[in-house]
mmCIF file of C-alpha atoms and ligand atoms in Angstrom:
data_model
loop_
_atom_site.group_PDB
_atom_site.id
_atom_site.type_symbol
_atom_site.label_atom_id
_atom_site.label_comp_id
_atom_site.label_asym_id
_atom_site.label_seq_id
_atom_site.Cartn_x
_atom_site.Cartn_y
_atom_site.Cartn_z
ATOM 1 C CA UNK Z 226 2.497 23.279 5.627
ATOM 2 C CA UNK Z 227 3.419 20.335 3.423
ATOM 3 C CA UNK Z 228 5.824 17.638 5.012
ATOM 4 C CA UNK Z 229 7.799 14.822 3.625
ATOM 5 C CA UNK Z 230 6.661 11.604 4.846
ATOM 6 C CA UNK Z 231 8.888 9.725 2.162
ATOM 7 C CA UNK Z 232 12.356 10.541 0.849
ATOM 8 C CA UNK Z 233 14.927 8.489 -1.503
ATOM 9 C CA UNK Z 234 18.014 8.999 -1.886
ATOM 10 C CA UNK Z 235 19.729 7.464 -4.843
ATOM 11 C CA UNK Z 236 18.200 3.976 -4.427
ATOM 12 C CA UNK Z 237 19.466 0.866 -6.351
ATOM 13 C CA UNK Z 238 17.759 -2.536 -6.252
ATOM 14 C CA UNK Z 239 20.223 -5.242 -7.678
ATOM 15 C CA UNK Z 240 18.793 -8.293 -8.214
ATOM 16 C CA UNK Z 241 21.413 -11.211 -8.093
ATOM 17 C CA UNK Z 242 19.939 -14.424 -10.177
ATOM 18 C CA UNK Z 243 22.900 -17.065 -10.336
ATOM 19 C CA UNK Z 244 25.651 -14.759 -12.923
ATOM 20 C CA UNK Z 245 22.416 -12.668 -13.970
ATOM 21 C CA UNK Z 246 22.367 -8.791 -12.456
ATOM 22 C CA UNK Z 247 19.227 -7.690 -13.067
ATOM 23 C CA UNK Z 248 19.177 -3.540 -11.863
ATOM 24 C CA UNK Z 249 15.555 -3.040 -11.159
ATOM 25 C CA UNK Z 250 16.306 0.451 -9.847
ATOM 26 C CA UNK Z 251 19.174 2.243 -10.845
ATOM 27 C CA UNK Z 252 18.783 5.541 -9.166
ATOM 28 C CA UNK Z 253 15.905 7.029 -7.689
ATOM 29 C CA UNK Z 254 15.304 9.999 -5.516
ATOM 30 C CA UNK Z 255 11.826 11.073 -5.027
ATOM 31 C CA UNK Z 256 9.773 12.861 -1.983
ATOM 32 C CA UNK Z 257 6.156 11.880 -1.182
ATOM 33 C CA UNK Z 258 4.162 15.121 1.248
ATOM 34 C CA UNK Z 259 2.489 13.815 3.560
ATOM 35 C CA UNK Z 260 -1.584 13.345 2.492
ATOM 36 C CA UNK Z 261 -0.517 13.177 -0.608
ATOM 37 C CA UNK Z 262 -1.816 10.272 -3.648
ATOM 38 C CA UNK Z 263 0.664 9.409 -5.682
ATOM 39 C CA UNK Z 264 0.737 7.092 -8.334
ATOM 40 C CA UNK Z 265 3.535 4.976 -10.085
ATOM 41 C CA UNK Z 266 3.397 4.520 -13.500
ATOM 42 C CA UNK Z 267 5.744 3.001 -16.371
ATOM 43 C CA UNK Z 268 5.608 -0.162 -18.680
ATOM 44 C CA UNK Z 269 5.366 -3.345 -17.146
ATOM 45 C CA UNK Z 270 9.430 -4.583 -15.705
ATOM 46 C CA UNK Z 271 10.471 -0.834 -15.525
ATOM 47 C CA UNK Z 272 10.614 -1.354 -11.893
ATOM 48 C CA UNK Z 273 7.271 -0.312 -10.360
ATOM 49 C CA UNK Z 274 7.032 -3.217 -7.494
ATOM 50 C CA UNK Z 275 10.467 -3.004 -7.139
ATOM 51 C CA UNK Z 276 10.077 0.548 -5.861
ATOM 52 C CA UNK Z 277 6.736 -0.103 -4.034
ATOM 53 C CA UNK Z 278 8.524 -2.838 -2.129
ATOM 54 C CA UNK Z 279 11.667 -0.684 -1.097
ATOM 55 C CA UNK Z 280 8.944 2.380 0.022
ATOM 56 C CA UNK Z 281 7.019 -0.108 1.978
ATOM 57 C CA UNK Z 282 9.753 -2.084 3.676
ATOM 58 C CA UNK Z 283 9.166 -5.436 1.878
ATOM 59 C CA UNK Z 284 12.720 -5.278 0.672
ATOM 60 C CA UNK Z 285 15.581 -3.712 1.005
ATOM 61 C CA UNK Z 286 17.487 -1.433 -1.689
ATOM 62 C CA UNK Z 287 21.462 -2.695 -2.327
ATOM 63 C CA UNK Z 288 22.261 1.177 -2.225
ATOM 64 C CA UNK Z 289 20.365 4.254 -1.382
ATOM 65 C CA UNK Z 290 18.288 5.312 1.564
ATOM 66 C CA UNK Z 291 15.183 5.927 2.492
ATOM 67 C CA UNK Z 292 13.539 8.489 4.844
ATOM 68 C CA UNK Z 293 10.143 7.580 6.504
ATOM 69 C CA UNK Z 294 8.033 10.165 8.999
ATOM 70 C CA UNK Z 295 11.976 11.591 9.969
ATOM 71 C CA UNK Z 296 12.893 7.727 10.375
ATOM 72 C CA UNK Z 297 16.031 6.115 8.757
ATOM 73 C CA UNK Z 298 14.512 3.080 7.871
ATOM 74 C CA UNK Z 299 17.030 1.004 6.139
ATOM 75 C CA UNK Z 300 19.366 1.586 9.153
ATOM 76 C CA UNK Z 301 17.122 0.157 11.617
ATOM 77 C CA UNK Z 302 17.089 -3.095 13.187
ATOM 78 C CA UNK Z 303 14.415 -5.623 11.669
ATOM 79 C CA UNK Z 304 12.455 -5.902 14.869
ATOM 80 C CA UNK Z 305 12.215 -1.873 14.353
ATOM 81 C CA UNK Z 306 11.301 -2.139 10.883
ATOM 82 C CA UNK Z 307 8.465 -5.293 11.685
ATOM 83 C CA UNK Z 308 7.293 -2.720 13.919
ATOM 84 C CA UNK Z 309 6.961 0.266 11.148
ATOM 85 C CA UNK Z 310 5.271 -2.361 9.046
ATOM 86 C CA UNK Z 311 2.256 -3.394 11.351
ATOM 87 C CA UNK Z 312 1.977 -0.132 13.005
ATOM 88 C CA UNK Z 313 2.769 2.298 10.427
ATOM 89 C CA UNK Z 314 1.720 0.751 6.668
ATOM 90 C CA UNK Z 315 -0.848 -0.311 5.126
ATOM 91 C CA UNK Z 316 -0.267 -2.397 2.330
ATOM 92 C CA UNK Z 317 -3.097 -3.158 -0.546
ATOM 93 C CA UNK Z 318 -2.491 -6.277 -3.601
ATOM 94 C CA UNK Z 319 -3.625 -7.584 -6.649
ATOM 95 C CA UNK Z 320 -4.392 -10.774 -5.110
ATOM 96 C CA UNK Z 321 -6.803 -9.929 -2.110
ATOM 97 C CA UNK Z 322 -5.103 -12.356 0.477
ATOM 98 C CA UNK Z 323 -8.169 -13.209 2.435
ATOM 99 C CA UNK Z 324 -7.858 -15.839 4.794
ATOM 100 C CA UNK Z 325 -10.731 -18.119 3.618
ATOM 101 C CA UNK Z 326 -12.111 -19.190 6.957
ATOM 102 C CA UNK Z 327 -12.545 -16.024 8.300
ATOM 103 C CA UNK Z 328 -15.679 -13.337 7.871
ATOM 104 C CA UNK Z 329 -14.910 -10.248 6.672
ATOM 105 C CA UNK Z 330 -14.814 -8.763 9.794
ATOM 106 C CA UNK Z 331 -12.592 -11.317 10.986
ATOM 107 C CA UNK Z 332 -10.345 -10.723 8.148
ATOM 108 C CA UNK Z 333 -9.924 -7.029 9.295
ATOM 109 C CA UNK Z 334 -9.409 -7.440 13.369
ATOM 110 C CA UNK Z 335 -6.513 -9.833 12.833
ATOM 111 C CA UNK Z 336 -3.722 -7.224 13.081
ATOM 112 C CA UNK Z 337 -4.926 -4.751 15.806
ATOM 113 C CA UNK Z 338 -6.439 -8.187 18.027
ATOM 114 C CA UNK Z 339 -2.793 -8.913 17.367
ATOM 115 C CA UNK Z 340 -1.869 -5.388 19.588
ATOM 116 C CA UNK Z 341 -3.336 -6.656 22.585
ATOM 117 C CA UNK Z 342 -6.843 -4.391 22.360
ATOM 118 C CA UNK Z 343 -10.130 -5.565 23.962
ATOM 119 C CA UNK Z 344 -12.456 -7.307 21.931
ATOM 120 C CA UNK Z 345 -14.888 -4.881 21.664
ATOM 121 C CA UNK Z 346 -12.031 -2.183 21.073
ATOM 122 C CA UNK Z 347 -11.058 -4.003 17.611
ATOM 123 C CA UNK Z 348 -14.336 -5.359 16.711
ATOM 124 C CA UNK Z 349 -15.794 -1.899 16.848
ATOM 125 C CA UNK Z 350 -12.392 -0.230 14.618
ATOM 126 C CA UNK Z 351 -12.985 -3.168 11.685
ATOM 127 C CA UNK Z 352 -16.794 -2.264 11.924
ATOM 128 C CA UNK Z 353 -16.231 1.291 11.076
ATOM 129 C CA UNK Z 354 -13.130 0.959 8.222
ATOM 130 C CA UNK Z 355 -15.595 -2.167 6.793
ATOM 131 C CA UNK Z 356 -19.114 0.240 6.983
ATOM 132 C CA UNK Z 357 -16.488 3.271 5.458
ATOM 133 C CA UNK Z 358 -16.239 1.092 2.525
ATOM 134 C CA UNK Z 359 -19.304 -0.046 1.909
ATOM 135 C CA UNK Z 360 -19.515 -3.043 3.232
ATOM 136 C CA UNK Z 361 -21.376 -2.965 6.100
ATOM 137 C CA UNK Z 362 -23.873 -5.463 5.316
ATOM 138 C CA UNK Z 363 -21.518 -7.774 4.420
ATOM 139 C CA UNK Z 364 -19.516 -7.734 7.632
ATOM 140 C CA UNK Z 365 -20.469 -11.334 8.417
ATOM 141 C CA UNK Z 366 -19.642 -13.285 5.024
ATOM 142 C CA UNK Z 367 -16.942 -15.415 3.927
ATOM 143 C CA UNK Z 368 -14.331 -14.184 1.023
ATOM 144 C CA UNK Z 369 -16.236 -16.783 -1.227
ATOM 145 C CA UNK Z 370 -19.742 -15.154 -0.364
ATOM 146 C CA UNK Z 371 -18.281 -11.958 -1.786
ATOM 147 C CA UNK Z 372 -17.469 -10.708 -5.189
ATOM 148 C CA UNK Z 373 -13.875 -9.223 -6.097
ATOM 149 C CA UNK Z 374 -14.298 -5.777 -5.717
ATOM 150 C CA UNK Z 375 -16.061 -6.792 -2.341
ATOM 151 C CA UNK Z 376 -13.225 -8.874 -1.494
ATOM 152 C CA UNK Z 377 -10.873 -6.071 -2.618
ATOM 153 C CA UNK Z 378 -12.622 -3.256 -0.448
ATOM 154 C CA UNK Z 379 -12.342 -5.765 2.544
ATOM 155 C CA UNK Z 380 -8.486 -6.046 1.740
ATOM 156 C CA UNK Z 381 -7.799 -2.162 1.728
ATOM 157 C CA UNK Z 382 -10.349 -1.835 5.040
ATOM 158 C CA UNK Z 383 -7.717 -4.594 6.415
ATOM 159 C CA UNK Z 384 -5.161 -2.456 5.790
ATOM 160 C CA UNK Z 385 -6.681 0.711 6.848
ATOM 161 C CA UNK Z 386 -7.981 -0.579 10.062
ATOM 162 C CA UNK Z 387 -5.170 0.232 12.005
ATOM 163 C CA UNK Z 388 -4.836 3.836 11.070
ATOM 164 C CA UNK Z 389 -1.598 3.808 9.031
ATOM 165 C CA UNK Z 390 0.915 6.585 8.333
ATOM 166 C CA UNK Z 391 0.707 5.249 4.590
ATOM 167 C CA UNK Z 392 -1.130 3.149 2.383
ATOM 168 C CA UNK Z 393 0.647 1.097 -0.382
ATOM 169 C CA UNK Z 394 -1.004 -0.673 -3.028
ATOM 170 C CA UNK Z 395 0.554 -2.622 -6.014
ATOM 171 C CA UNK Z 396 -1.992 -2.570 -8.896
ATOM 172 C CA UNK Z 397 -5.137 -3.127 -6.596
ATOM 173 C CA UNK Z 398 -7.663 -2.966 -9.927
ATOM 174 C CA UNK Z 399 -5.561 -5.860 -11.709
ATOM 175 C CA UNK Z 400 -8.073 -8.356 -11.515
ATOM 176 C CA UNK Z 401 -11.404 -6.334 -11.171
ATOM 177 C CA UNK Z 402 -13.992 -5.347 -13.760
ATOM 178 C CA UNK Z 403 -14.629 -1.659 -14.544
ATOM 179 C CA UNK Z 404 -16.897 -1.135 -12.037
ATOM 180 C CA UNK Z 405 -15.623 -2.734 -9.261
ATOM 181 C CA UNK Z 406 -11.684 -0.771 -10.167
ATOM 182 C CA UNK Z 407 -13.687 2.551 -9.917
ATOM 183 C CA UNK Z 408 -15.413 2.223 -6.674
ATOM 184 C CA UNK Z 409 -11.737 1.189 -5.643
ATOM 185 C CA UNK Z 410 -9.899 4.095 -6.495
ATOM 186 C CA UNK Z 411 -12.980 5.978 -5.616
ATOM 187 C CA UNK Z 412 -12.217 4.750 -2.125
ATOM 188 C CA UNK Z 413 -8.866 5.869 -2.063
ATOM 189 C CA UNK Z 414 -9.693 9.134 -3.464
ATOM 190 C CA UNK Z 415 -12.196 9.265 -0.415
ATOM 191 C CA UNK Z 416 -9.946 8.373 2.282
ATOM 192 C CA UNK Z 417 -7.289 10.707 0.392
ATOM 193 C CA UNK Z 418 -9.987 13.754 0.764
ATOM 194 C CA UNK Z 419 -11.326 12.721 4.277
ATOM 195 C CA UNK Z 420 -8.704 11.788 6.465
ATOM 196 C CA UNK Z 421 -5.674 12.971 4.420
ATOM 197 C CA UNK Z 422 -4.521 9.049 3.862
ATOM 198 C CA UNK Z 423 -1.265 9.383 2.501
ATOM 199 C CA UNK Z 424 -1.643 6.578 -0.557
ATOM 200 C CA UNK Z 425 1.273 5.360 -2.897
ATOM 201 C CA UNK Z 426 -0.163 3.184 -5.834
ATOM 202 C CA UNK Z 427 1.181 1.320 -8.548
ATOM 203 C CA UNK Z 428 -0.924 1.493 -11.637
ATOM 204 C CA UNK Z 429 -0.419 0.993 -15.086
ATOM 205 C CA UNK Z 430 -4.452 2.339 -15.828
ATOM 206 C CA UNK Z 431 -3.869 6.018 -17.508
ATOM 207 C CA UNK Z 432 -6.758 6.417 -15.895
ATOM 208 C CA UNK Z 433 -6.468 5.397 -12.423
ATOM 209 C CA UNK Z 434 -3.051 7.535 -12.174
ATOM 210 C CA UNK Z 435 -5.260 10.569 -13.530
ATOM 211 C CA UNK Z 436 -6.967 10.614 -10.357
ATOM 212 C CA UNK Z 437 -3.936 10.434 -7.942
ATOM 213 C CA UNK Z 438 -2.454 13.884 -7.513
ATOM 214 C CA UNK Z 439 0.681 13.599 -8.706
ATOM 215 C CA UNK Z 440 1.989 10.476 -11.272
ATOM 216 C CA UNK Z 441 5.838 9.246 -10.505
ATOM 217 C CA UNK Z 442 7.033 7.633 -14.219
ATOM 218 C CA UNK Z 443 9.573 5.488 -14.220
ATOM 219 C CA UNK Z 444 11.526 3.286 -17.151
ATOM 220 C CA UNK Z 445 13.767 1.493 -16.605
ATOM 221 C CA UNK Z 446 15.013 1.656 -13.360
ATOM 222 C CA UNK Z 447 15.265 5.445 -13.107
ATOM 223 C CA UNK Z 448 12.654 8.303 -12.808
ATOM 224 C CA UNK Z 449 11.262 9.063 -16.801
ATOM 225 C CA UNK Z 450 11.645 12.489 -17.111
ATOM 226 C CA UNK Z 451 10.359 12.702 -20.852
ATOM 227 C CA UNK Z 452 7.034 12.035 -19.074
HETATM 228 N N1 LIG C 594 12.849 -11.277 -7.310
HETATM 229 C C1 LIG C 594 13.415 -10.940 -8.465
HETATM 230 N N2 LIG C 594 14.526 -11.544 -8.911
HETATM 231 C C2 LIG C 594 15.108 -11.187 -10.084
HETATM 232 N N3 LIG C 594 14.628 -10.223 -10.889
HETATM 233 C C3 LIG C 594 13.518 -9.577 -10.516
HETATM 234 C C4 LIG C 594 12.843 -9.902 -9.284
HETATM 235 N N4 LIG C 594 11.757 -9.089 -9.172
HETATM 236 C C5 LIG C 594 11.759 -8.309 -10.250
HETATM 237 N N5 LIG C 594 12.801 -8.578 -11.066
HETATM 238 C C6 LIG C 594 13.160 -7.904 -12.321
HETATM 239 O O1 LIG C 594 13.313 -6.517 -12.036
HETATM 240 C C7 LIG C 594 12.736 -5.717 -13.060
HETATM 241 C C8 LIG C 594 11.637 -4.834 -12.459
HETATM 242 O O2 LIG C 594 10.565 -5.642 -12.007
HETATM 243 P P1 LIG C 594 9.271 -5.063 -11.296
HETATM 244 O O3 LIG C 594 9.679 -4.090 -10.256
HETATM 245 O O4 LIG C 594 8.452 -6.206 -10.852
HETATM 246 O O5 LIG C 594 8.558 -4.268 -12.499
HETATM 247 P P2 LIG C 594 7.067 -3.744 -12.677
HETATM 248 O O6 LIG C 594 6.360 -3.837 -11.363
HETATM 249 O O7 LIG C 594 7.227 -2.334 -13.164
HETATM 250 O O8 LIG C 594 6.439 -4.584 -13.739
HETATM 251 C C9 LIG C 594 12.246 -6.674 -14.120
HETATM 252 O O9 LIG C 594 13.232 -6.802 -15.081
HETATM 253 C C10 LIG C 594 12.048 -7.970 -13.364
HETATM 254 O O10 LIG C 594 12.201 -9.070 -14.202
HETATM 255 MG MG1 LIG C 595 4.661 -4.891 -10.771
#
């Protein structure tokens, strides 16, 4: 049986700059099933991020609502909502956001070392997500012994590592070659398959959204229907 794990209703992002309204969303409804990949598409300011942020509780719409897992989460308090974001979501960016001083493996333990678990509990969780993407042998470098796409697959094993209900990712391929942007959404499509990883991804790669399952267009603030 299919089952929402995301649901809008009629969300609006204002964005107040000095006399400047800026209405990055207008009105958007959608539903995400859980397991599903989903990708975002539309021209570059018609709102993508905007959305992404609102679906992964970066932000907060100015009207609307939104449904997670059965959970109103704009109604929440922030502590609950801190709590949906390090427990529940996974979040994947452009920029990789390594912290430079830490190995790989380092990199991925932060958060669930952060929940209290043994050592050996959390170093043996980032050892599996980091050997399920590829990296295995690299477990031990810095971010600058590693290429992009290596840095990237060490970002979205970060964000995996603590099982999340959802994965978000704003234009992960931006700055990677060919290559490297294929074994990426390769990944995804893999974790999609495997373990049912429910993945929302902005893209603006025809290609890339191709592979999701389903493409959500959107211009100008609203879904594009034409599409
Ligand atoms: N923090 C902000 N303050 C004011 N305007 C913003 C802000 N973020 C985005 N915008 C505006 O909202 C619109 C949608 O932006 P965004 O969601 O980033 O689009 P996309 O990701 O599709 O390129 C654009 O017109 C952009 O300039
Ligand atoms: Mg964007």
């Amino acid at each position: 049986m299919e089952r929402t794990i995301i649901k809008t209703e009629h969300l609006e992002r204002v964005y107040a700059t000095g006399a400047v309204k800026t209405y990055a969303l207008k009105d958007i409804s959608i539903e995400i099933e859980e397991g599903e990949f989903v990708a975002i598409m539309g021209k570059s300011g018609s709102g993508k991020s905007t959305l992404l942020h609102q679906l992964g509780l970066l932000d907060k719409p100015t009207k609307g609502n939104i449904i997670i897992d059965g959970n109103d989460v704009i109604n929440i308090s922030e502590k609950e909502r801190t709590r949906f974001r390090l427990h529940e979501l996974g979040y994947v960016f452009q920029s990789y956001n390594l912290i430079p001083e830490l190995t790989a493996i380092e990199n991925v333990y932060v958060t669930p070392m952060a929940r209290n678990l043994k050592k050996e509990e959390y170093e043996k969780m980032a050892e599996e997500v980091l050997t399920a993407v590829g990296l295995k042998d690299r477990m031990y470098h810095y971010p600058s012994e590693l290429s992009g796409g290596q840095q990237q697959r060490v970002s979205i094993a970060r964000a995996l590592v603590n099982k999340p209900k959802i994965l978000f990712a704003d234009e992960p391929t931006a700055n990677l070659d060919s290559a490297s942007s294929e074994d990426v959404i390769n990944l995804f499509r893999k974790f999609n398959k495997e373990i049912g990883q429910t993945i929302v991804m902005v893209t603006h790669e025809k290609d890339e959204g191709e592979k999701a399952d389903r493409i959500i267009w959107v211009k100008d603030g609203l879904l594009d229907t034409d599409k």
